[in-house]
């Protein structure tokens, strides 16, 4: 039995670090676990221009203790009015690593999102030309579509036609939660990949709804049935280079989660690696953990692999009930791995 695992330093390919006091509170947790992170741009107002991206990067760097070696990778937020030139300039100047497509009103801070992909086709064509990845929150937002069906329907209505229309465009289907999404990505060409969160490896919708409503297990895309969890988990541990680590850590103050209309998001950054490795261990896939955590992501993005290493070993990690004003994922649980 493997009791200790040393891997290349990992990256988080999907995180919400927020801004202001929350940024200062949560960013060090991500920087302790990861060398780099794709930082999502759904601030209010969202990060849409090169100047805003540069300023946000500076605020993130200022929020992280100098002793931690961490590089934030900034993402542009696409709107119906996004200018292709601005995206290309941001990418050329090393400010924007990628651009994010939020269907309008899909999740926290997406009111400015794209109402129809046709509106940004010129931008996407330009991104395909320059090799700038498109990151997608893949859910339809039509009111008549059941929330548990929104991801699968997005594939048919938007993603499959987009992949066919722009076969060169690098696409990351973010935080996949369904068997349909895992299958679509596995069958798609090499320029289509997906991130997977720790929560979608560990919980199904029962975690939210059985024995009382549990707002801290609520995120978007919402956790689905057990067979979807198993399919997503099989994808993560498959060794396929199309699947990689993206926590979607999304902190909200406790009073905004425990409310009549609680916010969507799970704060998993403080113990993300301990959570992921527990799933790989349970599935007998520890030998595939380094690929998922540290190699598939940078290779997809065309970035260098990290040079340092991190070691995890069997041992108790006690997850506290609260971290500041935020309830973390696995609150009150003891995880079976710890970072050395
Ligand atoms: Zn997210």
Coordinates of C-alpha atoms and ligand atoms in Angstrom, one line a residue:
X1 CA 0.0 0.0 0.0
X2 CA 1.3 3.4 -0.9
X3 CA 1.4 5.6 2.2
X4 CA 3.3 8.5 0.8
X5 CA 3.1 10.1 -2.6
X6 CA 5.4 12.8 -4.0
X7 CA 4.1 14.6 -7.1
X8 CA 5.1 17.5 -9.2
X9 CA 3.5 20.7 -7.8
X10 CA -0.1 20.9 -8.8
X11 CA -2.2 23.7 -10.3
X12 CA -5.8 24.7 -9.8
X13 CA -7.4 25.2 -13.2
X14 CA -10.6 26.8 -11.8
X15 CA -10.9 28.9 -8.7
X16 CA -12.8 31.9 -7.5
X17 CA -10.7 34.2 -5.3
X18 CA -13.2 37.0 -5.1
X19 CA -12.0 40.5 -4.2
X20 CA -11.4 42.8 -1.3
X21 CA -11.5 41.3 2.2
X22 CA -12.6 37.9 0.9
X23 CA -9.7 37.8 -1.5
X24 CA -7.3 38.5 1.3
X25 CA -8.9 35.8 3.4
X26 CA -9.0 33.0 0.8
X27 CA -6.2 33.5 -1.6
X28 CA -3.4 32.2 0.7
X29 CA -5.2 28.9 1.0
X30 CA -5.0 28.4 -2.8
X31 CA -1.4 29.6 -2.9
X32 CA -0.4 27.1 -0.2
X33 CA -1.7 24.1 -2.2
X34 CA -1.1 25.2 -5.8
X35 CA 1.7 26.8 -7.9
X36 CA -0.7 28.4 -10.3
X37 CA -4.5 28.9 -10.6
X38 CA -6.9 30.0 -13.3
X39 CA -8.7 32.7 -11.4
X40 CA -12.3 33.2 -12.6
X41 CA -13.4 36.7 -13.5
X42 CA -17.0 36.9 -12.2
X43 CA -16.4 39.9 -9.9
X44 CA -18.9 42.7 -9.8
X45 CA -18.3 44.3 -12.1
X46 CA -16.7 41.4 -14.0
X47 CA -13.1 41.5 -15.4
X48 CA -13.7 42.4 -19.1
X49 CA -10.8 44.6 -20.2
X50 CA -7.0 44.2 -20.2
X51 CA -6.6 47.0 -17.7
X52 CA -9.1 45.4 -15.3
X53 CA -7.3 42.0 -15.7
X54 CA -3.9 43.6 -15.0
X55 CA -5.3 45.4 -11.9
X56 CA -7.0 42.2 -10.6
X57 CA -3.8 40.3 -11.0
X58 CA -2.0 42.9 -8.9
X59 CA -4.6 42.8 -6.2
X60 CA -4.2 39.0 -6.0
X61 CA -0.5 39.1 -5.9
X62 CA -0.7 41.7 -3.1
X63 CA -3.0 39.4 -1.1
X64 CA -0.6 36.5 -1.1
X65 CA 2.3 36.2 1.4
X66 CA 5.6 36.8 -0.5
X67 CA 7.0 33.5 0.8
X68 CA 4.5 31.6 -1.2
X69 CA 5.5 31.0 -4.8
X70 CA 2.2 31.4 -6.6
X71 CA 1.2 32.7 -10.1
X72 CA -2.4 33.7 -10.7
X73 CA -3.6 33.2 -14.3
X74 CA -6.2 35.8 -15.3
X75 CA -9.3 35.2 -17.4
X76 CA -11.4 37.6 -19.3
X77 CA -15.2 37.5 -18.8
X78 CA -17.0 37.4 -22.1
X79 CA -20.1 39.5 -22.7
X80 CA -22.3 40.1 -25.7
X81 CA -20.2 43.2 -26.3
X82 CA -16.7 41.7 -26.0
X83 CA -14.2 43.1 -28.5
X84 CA -12.0 40.5 -30.3
X85 CA -9.2 43.0 -30.4
X86 CA -9.2 43.5 -26.7
X87 CA -9.1 39.7 -26.1
X88 CA -6.2 39.3 -28.6
X89 CA -4.3 42.2 -27.0
X90 CA -4.8 40.8 -23.5
X91 CA -3.6 37.4 -24.6
X92 CA -0.6 38.8 -26.4
X93 CA 0.4 40.9 -23.4
X94 CA 0.3 37.9 -21.1
X95 CA -2.6 39.3 -19.1
X96 CA -5.4 37.0 -20.2
X97 CA -4.6 33.2 -20.2
X98 CA -8.1 32.4 -21.4
X99 CA -11.6 33.8 -21.6
X100 CA -14.7 32.5 -19.8
X101 CA -18.2 32.0 -21.2
X102 CA -21.0 32.2 -18.7
X103 CA -24.4 31.9 -20.2
X104 CA -26.3 34.9 -18.9
X105 CA -27.7 34.2 -15.4
X106 CA -26.1 30.7 -15.0
X107 CA -24.4 31.3 -11.7
X108 CA -23.0 33.8 -9.2
X109 CA -22.1 37.1 -10.9
X110 CA -23.2 36.0 -14.4
X111 CA -25.8 38.6 -15.1
X112 CA -23.4 40.2 -17.6
X113 CA -22.9 36.9 -19.4
X114 CA -23.5 35.9 -23.0
X115 CA -27.1 35.6 -24.1
X116 CA -26.3 33.7 -27.3
X117 CA -23.0 32.3 -28.4
X118 CA -23.8 33.6 -31.9
X119 CA -23.2 37.1 -30.5
X120 CA -19.5 36.4 -29.8
X121 CA -18.7 34.1 -32.7
X122 CA -16.2 36.7 -34.1
X123 CA -14.4 36.7 -30.7
X124 CA -14.3 32.9 -30.6
X125 CA -12.9 32.7 -34.1
X126 CA -10.2 35.1 -33.1
X127 CA -9.4 33.1 -30.0
X128 CA -9.2 29.9 -32.1
X129 CA -6.7 31.7 -34.4
X130 CA -4.4 32.8 -31.6
X131 CA -4.7 29.6 -29.5
X132 CA -6.5 31.3 -26.6
X133 CA -8.6 28.7 -24.6
X134 CA -12.3 29.2 -24.1
X135 CA -13.5 28.1 -20.6
X136 CA -17.2 27.3 -20.4
X137 CA -19.8 27.2 -17.7
X138 CA -21.8 24.6 -19.5
X139 CA -25.4 25.0 -18.4
X140 CA -28.4 26.2 -20.4
X141 CA -30.4 28.9 -18.4
X142 CA -33.8 28.6 -20.0
X143 CA -36.5 28.8 -17.3
X144 CA -38.3 25.8 -18.7
X145 CA -35.3 23.4 -18.2
X146 CA -35.0 21.4 -15.0
X147 CA -31.9 22.4 -13.1
X148 CA -30.7 18.8 -13.0
X149 CA -30.9 18.7 -16.9
X150 CA -29.1 21.9 -17.7
X151 CA -25.6 20.6 -18.2
X152 CA -26.6 17.7 -20.4
X153 CA -28.9 19.9 -22.5
X154 CA -26.1 22.5 -22.9
X155 CA -24.0 19.9 -24.8
X156 CA -26.7 19.3 -27.4
X157 CA -27.8 22.9 -27.8
X158 CA -24.5 24.8 -27.6
X159 CA -21.3 22.8 -27.0
X160 CA -21.5 20.2 -29.7
X161 CA -22.4 22.7 -32.4
X162 CA -19.6 25.0 -31.2
X163 CA -17.0 22.2 -31.3
X164 CA -18.2 21.4 -34.9
X165 CA -18.2 25.0 -36.0
X166 CA -14.7 25.9 -34.5
X167 CA -12.8 22.7 -34.5
X168 CA -9.5 24.4 -33.7
X169 CA -10.7 26.2 -30.6
X170 CA -9.4 25.0 -27.3
X171 CA -12.3 24.4 -25.0
X172 CA -12.4 23.5 -21.3
X173 CA -15.9 22.3 -20.2
X174 CA -15.6 23.5 -16.6
X175 CA -16.7 21.6 -13.5
X176 CA -18.4 18.7 -15.2
X177 CA -21.1 16.9 -13.2
X178 CA -22.8 14.4 -15.5
X179 CA -22.2 11.1 -17.3
X180 CA -23.2 12.9 -20.5
X181 CA -20.4 15.6 -20.0
X182 CA -17.8 13.0 -19.2
X183 CA -18.7 11.0 -22.3
X184 CA -18.8 14.0 -24.6
X185 CA -15.3 15.2 -23.5
X186 CA -13.9 11.7 -23.8
X187 CA -15.3 11.3 -27.3
X188 CA -14.3 14.9 -28.5
X189 CA -11.1 15.8 -30.3
X190 CA -8.0 16.5 -28.2
X191 CA -8.7 20.3 -28.1
X192 CA -11.7 19.7 -25.7
X193 CA -11.0 19.0 -22.1
X194 CA -12.7 19.3 -18.7
X195 CA -12.1 20.3 -15.1
X196 CA -13.4 18.3 -12.2
X197 CA -14.1 19.6 -8.7
X198 CA -13.5 17.6 -5.5
X199 CA -17.1 17.9 -4.4
X200 CA -18.4 16.3 -7.6
X201 CA -16.1 13.3 -6.8
X202 CA -17.5 12.9 -3.3
X203 CA -21.1 14.0 -3.1
X204 CA -24.3 13.4 -5.0
X205 CA -27.5 15.4 -4.6
X206 CA -28.5 13.5 -1.5
X207 CA -25.8 15.4 0.4
X208 CA -27.8 18.5 -0.2
X209 CA -31.3 17.2 0.3
X210 CA -31.5 14.2 2.6
X211 CA -32.3 14.8 6.3
X212 CA -32.7 18.5 5.9
X213 CA -31.5 21.1 3.3
X214 CA -27.7 21.6 3.5
X215 CA -26.8 24.9 1.9
X216 CA -23.0 24.2 2.2
X217 CA -23.3 21.3 -0.3
X218 CA -25.0 23.6 -2.8
X219 CA -23.0 24.7 -5.8
X220 CA -23.5 25.2 -9.5
X221 CA -23.6 23.1 -11.5
X222 CA -25.6 21.3 -8.8
X223 CA -24.5 17.8 -7.7
X224 CA -26.5 15.2 -9.6
X225 CA -27.6 11.5 -9.1
X226 CA -25.1 8.9 -7.9
X227 CA -24.5 7.4 -11.4
X228 CA -23.3 10.8 -12.6
X229 CA -20.9 11.1 -9.7
X230 CA -19.5 7.7 -10.5
X231 CA -19.1 8.6 -14.2
X232 CA -17.3 11.9 -13.3
X233 CA -15.1 10.0 -10.9
X234 CA -14.2 7.4 -13.5
X235 CA -13.2 10.2 -15.8
X236 CA -11.0 11.9 -13.2
X237 CA -9.2 8.7 -12.3
X238 CA -9.0 7.3 -15.9
X239 CA -5.6 8.8 -16.7
X240 CA -7.0 10.5 -19.8
X241 CA -5.2 13.8 -20.4
X242 CA -8.6 15.5 -21.1
X243 CA -9.5 15.6 -17.4
X244 CA -7.7 17.7 -14.9
X245 CA -8.0 19.4 -11.5
X246 CA -10.1 22.5 -11.1
X247 CA -11.5 23.0 -7.6
X248 CA -14.2 25.7 -8.4
X249 CA -13.6 26.8 -4.8
X250 CA -16.2 29.5 -4.4
X251 CA -16.3 31.1 -0.9
X252 CA -19.4 32.8 0.4
X253 CA -19.8 34.2 3.9
X254 CA -21.9 31.9 6.1
X255 CA -24.9 34.2 6.3
X256 CA -25.2 34.3 2.5
X257 CA -25.3 30.5 2.3
X258 CA -27.6 30.0 5.3
X259 CA -30.4 32.2 4.0
X260 CA -33.8 32.0 2.3
X261 CA -32.1 32.3 -1.0
X262 CA -28.6 30.9 -0.3
X263 CA -25.7 31.5 -2.7
X264 CA -24.2 28.7 -4.8
X265 CA -20.6 27.7 -4.1
X266 CA -18.4 25.4 -2.1
X267 CA -15.2 26.6 -0.5
X268 CA -12.8 23.7 -0.9
X269 CA -9.4 25.4 -1.3
X270 CA -7.9 24.8 2.1
X271 CA -8.0 21.0 1.8
X272 CA -8.5 20.5 -1.9
X273 CA -5.5 18.1 -2.4
X274 CA -6.4 16.0 0.6
X275 CA -9.9 15.7 -0.7
X276 CA -9.0 14.8 -4.3
X277 CA -6.4 12.3 -3.2
X278 CA -8.9 10.5 -0.9
X279 CA -11.0 9.8 -4.0
X280 CA -8.1 8.6 -6.1
X281 CA -7.0 6.4 -3.2
X282 CA -10.5 4.9 -2.7
X283 CA -10.5 4.0 -6.4
X284 CA -7.1 2.5 -6.4
X285 CA -5.8 5.2 -8.8
X286 CA -3.0 6.9 -6.8
X287 CA -0.7 6.3 -9.7
X288 CA -2.9 8.6 -11.8
X289 CA -3.2 11.4 -9.3
X290 CA -0.1 13.3 -10.5
X291 CA -1.3 13.4 -14.1
X292 CA -4.7 14.7 -13.0
X293 CA -3.3 17.3 -10.5
X294 CA -0.1 18.4 -12.1
X295 CA 0.4 17.4 -15.8
X296 CA -2.8 17.3 -17.9
X297 CA -3.7 20.9 -17.2
X298 CA -0.5 22.6 -18.2
X299 CA -0.1 20.4 -21.2
X300 CA -3.6 21.3 -22.4
X301 CA -3.0 25.0 -21.8
X302 CA 0.5 24.8 -23.5
X303 CA 2.2 26.0 -20.3
X304 CA 5.4 24.5 -18.7
X305 CA 5.0 21.9 -16.0
X306 CA 5.9 23.0 -12.5
X307 CA 9.4 22.2 -11.3
X308 CA 9.0 21.7 -7.5
X309 CA 7.3 18.8 -5.8
X310 CA 4.7 18.3 -3.0
X311 CA 4.4 15.2 -0.7
X312 CA 1.2 13.8 0.7
X313 CA 1.1 11.0 3.2
X314 CA -1.6 9.0 5.0
X315 CA -2.6 10.7 8.2
X316 CA -5.4 12.6 9.7
X317 CA -6.4 16.0 8.4
X318 CA -9.2 17.4 10.6
X319 CA -11.3 19.9 8.7
X320 CA -12.6 22.7 10.9
X321 CA -16.2 23.7 11.1
X322 CA -15.4 27.3 10.0
X323 CA -12.5 29.1 8.4
X324 CA -13.1 32.7 9.3
X325 CA -16.6 33.4 8.1
X326 CA -16.8 30.6 5.6
X327 CA -17.8 26.9 6.1
X328 CA -15.3 24.7 4.2
X329 CA -16.0 21.6 2.2
X330 CA -15.8 18.5 4.5
X331 CA -16.4 20.7 7.5
X332 CA -16.1 18.6 10.7
X333 CA -14.8 15.6 8.8
X334 CA -11.4 13.9 9.1
X335 CA -9.6 13.2 5.8
X336 CA -7.2 10.3 5.5
X337 CA -4.3 12.2 3.8
X338 CA -2.3 15.2 4.8
X339 CA 0.3 17.4 3.2
X340 CA 3.8 16.8 4.6
Ligands
LIG1 ZN1 -16.7 28.4 -11.0

